[in-house]
Amino acid sequence: MTMNLSPRFLLAVAVGGFAVSAAAVETISFKRQVLDPRFYAESIAAADFNHDGNPDLLAGPFWFEGPAFTKRTEIAAPHAFDKESYSNAFIADAADIDGDGLPDAIQIGWPGRPAHWLKNPGAAGGDWPRHLIYPFIGTESPHFAKLITGQSEALIFASGKKLGYATRNPVNPAAPWTFHAISPEGEWQRYTHGIGAGDINGDGRADLLSYNGWWEQPASLVGDPVWKFHATDFGRGGAQMYVYDVNADGRADVITSIEAHKYGVSWFEQLAPAAGSSEPTWREHAILSRDPAEKLGDVQFSQPHATVLADIDGDGLLDVVTGKRYWAHGPKGDPEPNAAAVIYWFKLTRDPVTKAVTYTPHLIDNDSGVGTQFIVTDLNNDGRPDVAVANKHGVFAFIQQRTP
């Protein structure tokens, strides 16, 4: 999840694998650091909270000072949660909400509960005053997306059985944000999975994605009109969804996990409309199989509840990063709850002749996993993406290393 309301850092995820440079093949590895083994959050964010030039990490009630991440500062009363229960920090972000030059903390709690931003007090220290963004944030993977041209990023989610987005008050940053519904009342509720944004039809306007189709942004948003719906089967409800031209054919494709608490990650190739139709057709390509018994690239794991796109190896192509959400519903819920809590990145390769696409898995870690949202950003200012996660295993940073 990114938010460009202030200078900040690229989100995503990475580790383990190979990167190709012009000079030689380099091996990519990641140095694992446990910031805290306790369960504070299932989300994490990065920003330079103290303006020292180094990215810091925000997880639950703390921000951890970079680049060492050994010093922490409270932004709220610390509370470690029972690992068989849930935290109050499902989604995290950071941005300068009030325009004072300091990044503030953004936290979204349990699905269906409020989102808040916490004002950074700066060098004076002390309390981080809490301000309401919106009182009811539905869907399990709300995130900030560049949705409306010329505006700062919007928070996309569902509320009141409608899909939509919220925008802040440019005059009064402390005021609650305004929700704009783009759908009629329907099945949207607090635990709905799968949401994203991107320009599907190439008209220069970002469309809204859901697991069952995409909503076309109209030319005018005056009066908050209902957006045109294009029914498409993108699975049963995964995590964050992305729009990206995977095979470089000039058409936007969709990347999503298939079912957040079961199996499957795919990219859906957009094809030309069938004869006599104006609707695009779609072809699914599995990155991780929907079939629990099938391994692709010798890899299979359940519960891909958070996903990110990121150029892990610096080849200019966006790779897919995801992992297993550890104990999403405790030690006995969901398929294989006690299997290794892995994180993988899947390297995107395009054949220069046939244009065929391949995603090759590379293990990041096998004892951390993802939560409901995680990030990748350059945490040590070396120009390479690093990884940070927070979940029921704790808070972790993975710093990228490269060797010839």
Short mmCIF file of C-alpha atoms in Angstrom, two decimals:
data_model
loop_
_atom_site.label_atom_id
_atom_site.label_comp_id
_atom_site.label_asym_id
_atom_site.label_seq_id
_atom_site.Cartn_x
_atom_site.Cartn_y
_atom_site.Cartn_z
CA MET A 1 0.00 0.00 0.00
CA THR A 2 1.47 3.34 -0.92
CA MET A 3 0.38 6.85 -0.16
CA ASN A 4 2.01 9.86 -1.85
CA LEU A 5 0.69 12.53 0.47
CA SER A 6 4.30 13.28 1.42
CA PRO A 7 7.80 12.08 0.50
CA ARG A 8 7.91 8.45 1.46
CA PHE A 9 9.12 5.08 0.48
CA LEU A 10 8.23 2.39 -2.03
CA LEU A 11 6.16 -0.46 -0.68
CA ALA A 12 6.51 -4.10 -1.62
CA VAL A 13 8.46 -7.18 -0.55
CA ALA A 14 11.51 -9.31 -1.42
CA VAL A 15 14.30 -11.75 -0.67
CA GLY A 16 16.18 -14.81 -1.80
CA GLY A 17 16.85 -15.34 -5.45
CA PHE A 18 18.94 -14.09 -8.34
CA ALA A 19 19.22 -10.74 -10.05
CA VAL A 20 20.73 -10.08 -13.46
CA SER A 21 22.92 -7.02 -13.96
CA ALA A 22 24.69 -5.82 -17.07
CA ALA A 23 28.05 -6.96 -15.72
CA ALA A 24 27.39 -10.25 -13.96
CA VAL A 25 24.91 -12.43 -12.15
CA GLU A 26 24.55 -11.46 -8.51
CA THR A 27 23.13 -13.57 -5.74
CA ILE A 28 20.49 -11.81 -3.67
CA SER A 29 20.11 -12.71 -0.03
CA PHE A 30 18.53 -10.93 2.91
CA LYS A 31 19.82 -10.38 6.41
CA ARG A 32 17.05 -11.25 8.85
CA GLN A 33 16.43 -9.02 11.85
CA VAL A 34 13.84 -9.62 14.55
CA LEU A 35 12.71 -6.24 15.83
CA ASP A 36 10.31 -7.78 18.34
CA PRO A 37 8.99 -11.35 18.72
CA ARG A 38 5.65 -10.24 20.15
CA PHE A 39 2.37 -9.81 18.26
CA TYR A 40 1.52 -6.11 17.98
CA ALA A 41 0.14 -5.82 14.45
CA GLU A 42 -0.44 -7.58 11.15
CA SER A 43 0.73 -4.54 9.20
CA ILE A 44 3.75 -2.28 8.89
CA ALA A 45 4.74 1.03 7.28
CA ALA A 46 7.91 3.02 6.58
CA ALA A 47 8.68 6.73 6.82
CA ASP A 48 11.40 9.05 8.13
CA PHE A 49 9.56 10.00 11.31
CA ASN A 50 12.48 11.89 12.92
CA HIS A 51 13.84 13.55 9.76
CA ASP A 52 17.34 12.11 10.12
CA GLY A 53 17.44 10.89 6.52
CA ASN A 54 16.81 7.25 7.36
CA PRO A 55 13.57 5.34 6.90
CA ASP A 56 11.97 4.17 10.15
CA LEU A 57 9.40 1.41 10.64
CA LEU A 58 5.93 1.69 12.16
CA ALA A 59 4.29 -1.41 13.65
CA GLY A 60 1.34 -1.16 16.02
CA PRO A 61 2.18 1.05 19.03
CA PHE A 62 5.84 1.67 18.11
CA TRP A 63 8.04 3.24 15.50
CA PHE A 64 11.50 1.72 15.21
CA GLU A 65 14.37 4.09 14.39
CA GLY A 66 16.30 3.22 11.25
CA PRO A 67 18.66 2.04 10.07
CA ALA A 68 19.45 -0.12 13.14
CA PHE A 69 15.79 -0.51 14.29
CA THR A 70 16.91 -1.23 17.85
CA LYS A 71 15.51 1.98 19.36
CA ARG A 72 11.74 2.28 19.57
CA THR A 73 9.34 5.09 20.43
CA GLU A 74 5.74 4.69 21.57
CA ILE A 75 2.96 6.33 19.61
CA ALA A 76 0.27 4.62 21.70
CA ALA A 77 0.07 2.54 24.86
CA PRO A 78 1.85 -0.76 24.03
CA HIS A 79 -0.23 -3.89 24.05
CA ALA A 80 0.91 -7.30 22.83
CA PHE A 81 -1.98 -9.43 21.58
CA ASP A 82 -2.71 -13.10 22.09
CA LYS A 83 -1.51 -14.94 18.97
CA GLU A 84 -4.77 -16.87 18.86
CA SER A 85 -6.68 -13.60 18.72
CA TYR A 86 -6.38 -10.44 16.58
CA SER A 87 -4.62 -7.08 16.71
CA ASN A 88 -6.07 -3.59 16.26
CA ALA A 89 -3.65 -2.81 13.40
CA PHE A 90 -4.66 -4.65 10.21
CA ILE A 91 -3.37 -1.98 7.81
CA ALA A 92 -0.64 0.62 8.34
CA ASP A 93 0.72 3.54 6.36
CA ALA A 94 2.45 6.86 6.88
CA ALA A 95 2.03 10.26 5.20
CA ASP A 96 2.13 13.96 6.00
CA ILE A 97 -1.60 14.40 6.51
CA ASP A 98 -1.55 17.90 8.01
CA GLY A 99 1.15 19.38 5.76
CA ASP A 100 3.62 20.25 8.52
CA GLY A 101 6.50 18.43 6.84
CA LEU A 102 6.44 15.44 9.18
CA PRO A 103 5.05 12.01 8.25
CA ASP A 104 2.12 10.98 10.40
CA ALA A 105 1.04 7.43 11.25
CA ILE A 106 -2.03 5.85 9.67
CA GLN A 107 -3.71 2.82 11.22
CA ILE A 108 -6.75 0.80 10.21
CA GLY A 109 -8.01 -1.68 12.75
CA TRP A 110 -10.25 -4.72 12.69
CA PRO A 111 -12.41 -4.89 9.51
CA GLY A 112 -15.51 -2.77 9.98
CA ARG A 113 -13.92 -0.52 12.55
CA PRO A 114 -12.48 3.01 12.21
CA ALA A 115 -9.33 4.24 10.50
CA HIS A 116 -7.25 6.92 12.22
CA TRP A 117 -4.20 9.04 11.61
CA LEU A 118 -1.88 9.96 14.45
CA LYS A 119 -0.11 13.31 14.34
CA ASN A 120 3.67 13.18 14.55
CA PRO A 121 4.75 15.51 17.41
CA GLY A 122 8.24 15.90 15.95
CA ALA A 123 11.29 16.72 18.05
CA ALA A 124 9.12 17.83 20.97
CA GLY A 125 8.05 14.23 21.49
CA GLY A 126 5.11 13.19 23.62
CA ASP A 127 1.65 12.08 22.55
CA TRP A 128 0.64 11.36 18.98
CA PRO A 129 -2.89 12.89 18.85
CA ARG A 130 -5.38 10.60 17.12
CA HIS A 131 -7.76 11.85 14.41
CA LEU A 132 -10.58 9.96 12.72
CA ILE A 133 -10.29 9.20 9.01
CA TYR A 134 -13.55 7.28 8.67
CA PRO A 135 -15.68 5.36 11.20
CA PHE A 136 -16.33 2.15 9.23
CA ILE A 137 -13.67 0.60 6.97
CA GLY A 138 -14.98 -2.57 5.37
CA THR A 139 -13.10 -5.18 3.30
CA GLU A 140 -10.00 -6.91 4.67
CA SER A 141 -7.45 -5.33 2.33
CA PRO A 142 -8.26 -1.63 2.14
CA HIS A 143 -5.36 0.37 0.85
CA PHE A 144 -4.33 3.71 -0.57
CA ALA A 145 -4.28 3.99 -4.34
CA LYS A 146 -3.77 6.66 -6.97
CA LEU A 147 -7.37 6.71 -8.11
CA ILE A 148 -8.42 10.22 -9.10
CA THR A 149 -6.23 12.25 -11.47
CA GLY A 150 -4.79 15.34 -9.82
CA GLN A 151 -5.66 14.26 -6.30
CA SER A 152 -3.65 12.67 -3.52
CA GLU A 153 -4.11 8.97 -3.03
CA ALA A 154 -7.54 7.79 -1.94
CA LEU A 155 -8.37 5.09 0.58
CA ILE A 156 -10.33 2.35 -1.22
CA PHE A 157 -12.69 0.14 0.79
CA ALA A 158 -16.35 -0.72 1.29
CA SER A 159 -18.82 0.85 3.67
CA GLY A 160 -22.57 0.56 4.07
CA LYS A 161 -22.65 -2.37 1.61
CA LYS A 162 -21.17 -0.13 -1.09
CA LEU A 163 -17.73 -0.14 -2.69
CA GLY A 164 -15.94 3.19 -2.90
CA TYR A 165 -13.15 5.48 -1.79
CA ALA A 166 -12.51 8.19 0.77
CA THR A 167 -10.75 11.51 0.24
CA ARG A 168 -9.44 13.91 2.84
CA ASN A 169 -10.59 17.47 3.50
CA PRO A 170 -7.91 19.71 1.91
CA VAL A 171 -8.86 22.66 4.12
CA ASN A 172 -9.20 20.88 7.45
CA PRO A 173 -6.89 17.84 7.70
CA ALA A 174 -8.26 16.98 11.15
CA ALA A 175 -11.77 16.49 9.76
CA PRO A 176 -13.04 13.00 8.89
CA TRP A 177 -12.65 12.04 5.27
CA THR A 178 -15.52 11.88 2.75
CA PHE A 179 -16.66 8.52 1.38
CA HIS A 180 -17.64 8.34 -2.30
CA ALA A 181 -19.63 5.24 -3.23
CA ILE A 182 -19.00 3.94 -6.75
CA SER A 183 -21.36 0.95 -6.61
CA PRO A 184 -24.99 0.40 -5.69
CA GLU A 185 -25.73 -1.40 -2.44
CA GLY A 186 -24.63 -5.01 -2.68
CA GLU A 187 -22.74 -7.80 -0.99
CA TRP A 188 -19.88 -5.68 0.32
CA GLN A 189 -19.26 -6.19 4.01
CA ARG A 190 -16.48 -5.90 6.56
CA TYR A 191 -14.85 -9.24 5.74
CA THR A 192 -14.99 -9.05 1.94
CA HIS A 193 -11.59 -9.90 0.42
CA GLY A 194 -9.93 -8.53 -2.68
CA ILE A 195 -9.73 -4.88 -3.78
CA GLY A 196 -7.44 -2.77 -5.95
CA ALA A 197 -7.18 -0.01 -8.54
CA GLY A 198 -5.62 0.62 -11.94
CA ASP A 199 -6.40 1.63 -15.51
CA ILE A 200 -7.93 -1.49 -17.07
CA ASN A 201 -9.22 -0.05 -20.34
CA GLY A 202 -6.40 2.39 -21.14
CA ASP A 203 -8.49 5.57 -20.99
CA GLY A 204 -6.09 7.24 -18.57
CA ARG A 205 -8.39 6.89 -15.58
CA ALA A 206 -7.88 4.35 -12.79
CA ASP A 207 -10.66 1.83 -12.37
CA LEU A 208 -11.61 0.03 -9.16
CA LEU A 209 -11.05 -3.73 -8.92
CA SER A 210 -12.87 -6.32 -6.90
CA TYR A 211 -12.70 -10.09 -6.88
CA ASN A 212 -15.79 -10.36 -9.09
CA GLY A 213 -15.00 -7.69 -11.67
CA TRP A 214 -13.93 -4.13 -12.30
CA TRP A 215 -15.68 -0.79 -12.05
CA GLU A 216 -14.96 1.67 -14.87
CA GLN A 217 -14.26 5.22 -13.73
CA PRO A 218 -16.47 7.67 -15.64
CA ALA A 219 -15.19 10.84 -17.29
CA SER A 220 -16.99 12.97 -14.70
CA LEU A 221 -17.28 12.28 -10.97
CA VAL A 222 -19.72 15.12 -10.33
CA GLY A 223 -22.49 13.90 -8.05
CA ASP A 224 -20.69 10.63 -7.23
CA PRO A 225 -22.20 8.56 -10.05
CA VAL A 226 -22.29 4.77 -10.01
CA TRP A 227 -19.38 3.42 -12.07
CA LYS A 228 -20.03 0.93 -14.87
CA PHE A 229 -19.46 -2.64 -13.68
CA HIS A 230 -17.71 -5.26 -15.81
CA ALA A 231 -18.28 -8.70 -14.28
CA THR A 232 -15.11 -10.81 -14.29
CA ASP A 233 -14.09 -13.82 -12.23
CA PHE A 234 -10.87 -12.88 -10.45
CA GLY A 235 -11.21 -15.59 -7.80
CA ARG A 236 -13.13 -15.84 -4.56
CA GLY A 237 -11.55 -12.94 -2.75
CA GLY A 238 -7.83 -12.56 -2.14
CA ALA A 239 -5.81 -9.62 -0.92
CA GLN A 240 -4.54 -6.41 -2.51
CA MET A 241 -5.12 -6.48 -6.29
CA TYR A 242 -2.89 -4.90 -8.95
CA VAL A 243 -3.06 -3.77 -12.57
CA TYR A 244 0.12 -4.31 -14.62
CA ASP A 245 0.93 -5.17 -18.23
CA VAL A 246 2.60 -8.46 -17.39
CA ASN A 247 3.43 -9.60 -20.93
CA ALA A 248 4.05 -6.14 -22.46
CA ASP A 249 1.34 -6.51 -25.09
CA GLY A 250 -0.12 -3.08 -24.45
CA ARG A 251 -3.09 -4.37 -22.45
CA ALA A 252 -3.42 -4.07 -18.69
CA ASP A 253 -3.54 -7.38 -16.82
CA VAL A 254 -4.65 -8.15 -13.25
CA ILE A 255 -2.56 -9.81 -10.53
CA THR A 256 -4.27 -11.16 -7.42
CA SER A 257 -4.33 -13.93 -4.90
CA ILE A 258 -7.32 -16.18 -5.52
CA GLU A 259 -8.52 -16.86 -2.00
CA ALA A 260 -6.93 -15.22 1.03
CA HIS A 261 -7.43 -18.15 3.39
CA LYS A 262 -6.93 -21.01 0.95
CA TYR A 263 -4.73 -21.32 -2.14
CA GLY A 264 -3.79 -19.65 -5.37
CA VAL A 265 -2.13 -16.59 -6.88
CA SER A 266 -2.67 -15.76 -10.56
CA TRP A 267 -2.24 -13.16 -13.23
CA PHE A 268 -5.19 -12.65 -15.53
CA GLU A 269 -4.19 -11.80 -19.08
CA GLN A 270 -6.44 -9.29 -20.79
CA LEU A 271 -7.33 -10.37 -24.31
CA ALA A 272 -9.17 -8.64 -27.12
CA PRO A 273 -12.97 -8.68 -26.96
CA ALA A 274 -14.75 -11.58 -28.60
CA ALA A 275 -16.39 -10.94 -31.97
CA GLY A 276 -19.42 -8.73 -31.59
CA SER A 277 -18.54 -7.68 -28.04
CA SER A 278 -16.86 -4.63 -26.53
CA GLU A 279 -15.92 -6.47 -23.33
CA PRO A 280 -12.35 -7.76 -22.94
CA THR A 281 -11.86 -11.46 -22.32
CA TRP A 282 -9.46 -12.86 -19.74
CA ARG A 283 -7.13 -15.85 -19.49
CA GLU A 284 -5.88 -17.00 -16.09
CA HIS A 285 -2.24 -17.98 -15.57
CA ALA A 286 -1.39 -19.55 -12.22
CA ILE A 287 1.61 -18.35 -10.22
CA LEU A 288 0.57 -20.50 -7.26
CA SER A 289 -1.98 -23.22 -7.92
CA ARG A 290 -5.53 -23.22 -6.62
CA ASP A 291 -5.07 -26.98 -6.12
CA PRO A 292 -3.54 -27.67 -2.68
CA ALA A 293 -1.79 -30.77 -4.02
CA GLU A 294 -0.15 -29.05 -7.00
CA LYS A 295 3.24 -27.38 -6.75
CA LEU A 296 4.38 -24.87 -9.34
CA GLY A 297 8.13 -24.39 -9.35
CA ASP A 298 8.12 -26.87 -6.45
CA VAL A 299 6.26 -24.33 -4.28
CA GLN A 300 2.82 -24.37 -2.67
CA PHE A 301 1.50 -22.68 0.46
CA SER A 302 -1.84 -21.53 1.78
CA GLN A 303 -3.26 -18.18 2.92
CA PRO A 304 -1.70 -15.57 0.59
CA HIS A 305 -3.50 -12.82 2.48
CA ALA A 306 -1.19 -9.96 1.43
CA THR A 307 0.52 -9.28 -1.89
CA VAL A 308 2.80 -6.60 -3.32
CA LEU A 309 4.36 -5.82 -6.70
CA ALA A 310 8.00 -4.76 -6.60
CA ASP A 311 11.10 -4.83 -8.80
CA ILE A 312 13.17 -7.00 -6.50
CA ASP A 313 16.17 -7.62 -8.75
CA GLY A 314 16.37 -4.27 -10.52
CA ASP A 315 15.63 -5.55 -14.02
CA GLY A 316 12.82 -3.05 -14.59
CA LEU A 317 10.01 -5.60 -14.27
CA LEU A 318 7.63 -5.79 -11.34
CA ASP A 319 7.82 -9.11 -9.53
CA VAL A 320 5.11 -10.59 -7.30
CA VAL A 321 5.75 -10.87 -3.57
CA THR A 322 3.48 -12.74 -1.21
CA GLY A 323 3.54 -15.24 1.62
CA LYS A 324 1.57 -17.23 4.11
CA ARG A 325 -0.45 -15.39 6.72
CA TYR A 326 0.51 -17.18 9.92
CA TRP A 327 -2.37 -18.28 12.15
CA ALA A 328 -4.95 -16.10 10.42
CA HIS A 329 -7.61 -17.88 12.47
CA GLY A 330 -5.44 -19.52 15.10
CA PRO A 331 -3.61 -22.86 15.20
CA LYS A 332 -6.60 -24.93 14.03
CA GLY A 333 -8.28 -22.68 11.47
CA ASP A 334 -7.79 -22.68 7.70
CA PRO A 335 -5.65 -25.11 5.64
CA GLU A 336 -2.24 -25.96 7.09
CA PRO A 337 -2.18 -23.30 9.81
CA ASN A 338 1.04 -24.67 11.29
CA ALA A 339 3.01 -25.11 8.07
CA ALA A 340 6.12 -22.97 7.57
CA ALA A 341 5.30 -19.26 7.53
CA VAL A 342 7.01 -18.44 4.25
CA ILE A 343 7.55 -15.32 2.18
CA TYR A 344 8.44 -15.65 -1.51
CA TRP A 345 9.14 -13.37 -4.40
CA PHE A 346 8.25 -14.55 -7.87
CA LYS A 347 10.62 -13.23 -10.52
CA LEU A 348 8.92 -12.08 -13.72
CA THR A 349 10.72 -13.05 -16.93
CA ARG A 350 9.59 -12.30 -20.49
CA ASP A 351 11.03 -14.37 -23.32
CA PRO A 352 12.51 -11.86 -25.80
CA VAL A 353 11.37 -13.89 -28.81
CA THR A 354 8.10 -15.60 -27.88
CA LYS A 355 7.09 -13.00 -25.22
CA ALA A 356 6.10 -15.92 -23.00
CA VAL A 357 5.88 -15.05 -19.32
CA THR A 358 7.45 -17.01 -16.48
CA TYR A 359 7.25 -16.42 -12.72
CA THR A 360 10.08 -18.13 -10.85
CA PRO A 361 9.76 -18.48 -7.05
CA HIS A 362 12.57 -17.48 -4.67
CA LEU A 363 12.29 -17.98 -0.94
CA ILE A 364 12.56 -14.92 1.27
CA ASP A 365 12.06 -16.51 4.66
CA ASN A 366 10.38 -19.58 6.15
CA ASP A 367 9.69 -18.45 9.71
CA SER A 368 7.86 -15.14 9.57
CA GLY A 369 5.18 -15.01 6.88
CA VAL A 370 2.93 -12.07 6.08
CA GLY A 371 0.08 -10.44 7.89
CA THR A 372 -2.74 -8.60 6.19
CA GLN A 373 -0.34 -6.03 4.70
CA PHE A 374 3.44 -5.68 4.44
CA ILE A 375 6.01 -3.50 2.69
CA VAL A 376 9.21 -3.39 0.70
CA THR A 377 11.30 -0.26 0.71
CA ASP A 378 14.94 0.73 0.76
CA LEU A 379 15.54 0.67 4.50
CA ASN A 380 19.26 1.48 4.50
CA ASN A 381 19.59 3.94 1.58
CA ASP A 382 21.61 1.61 -0.64
CA GLY A 383 19.15 1.73 -3.53
CA ARG A 384 17.93 -1.83 -3.08
CA PRO A 385 14.50 -2.91 -1.86
CA ASP A 386 14.35 -4.45 1.59
CA VAL A 387 11.45 -6.21 3.29
CA ALA A 388 9.52 -5.54 6.47
CA VAL A 389 6.64 -7.54 7.94
CA ALA A 390 4.64 -7.58 11.15
CA ASN A 391 2.33 -10.41 12.16
CA LYS A 392 1.69 -13.01 14.83
CA HIS A 393 5.32 -14.15 14.62
CA GLY A 394 6.55 -10.64 15.48
CA VAL A 395 8.12 -7.67 13.68
CA PHE A 396 10.86 -8.34 11.13
CA ALA A 397 13.17 -6.53 8.73
CA PHE A 398 15.03 -8.24 5.89
CA ILE A 399 17.94 -6.20 4.52
CA GLN A 400 19.02 -7.06 0.99
CA GLN A 401 22.57 -8.23 0.39
CA ARG A 402 24.17 -8.90 -3.02
CA THR A 403 27.25 -10.91 -3.82
CA PRO A 404 28.83 -11.65 -7.23
#
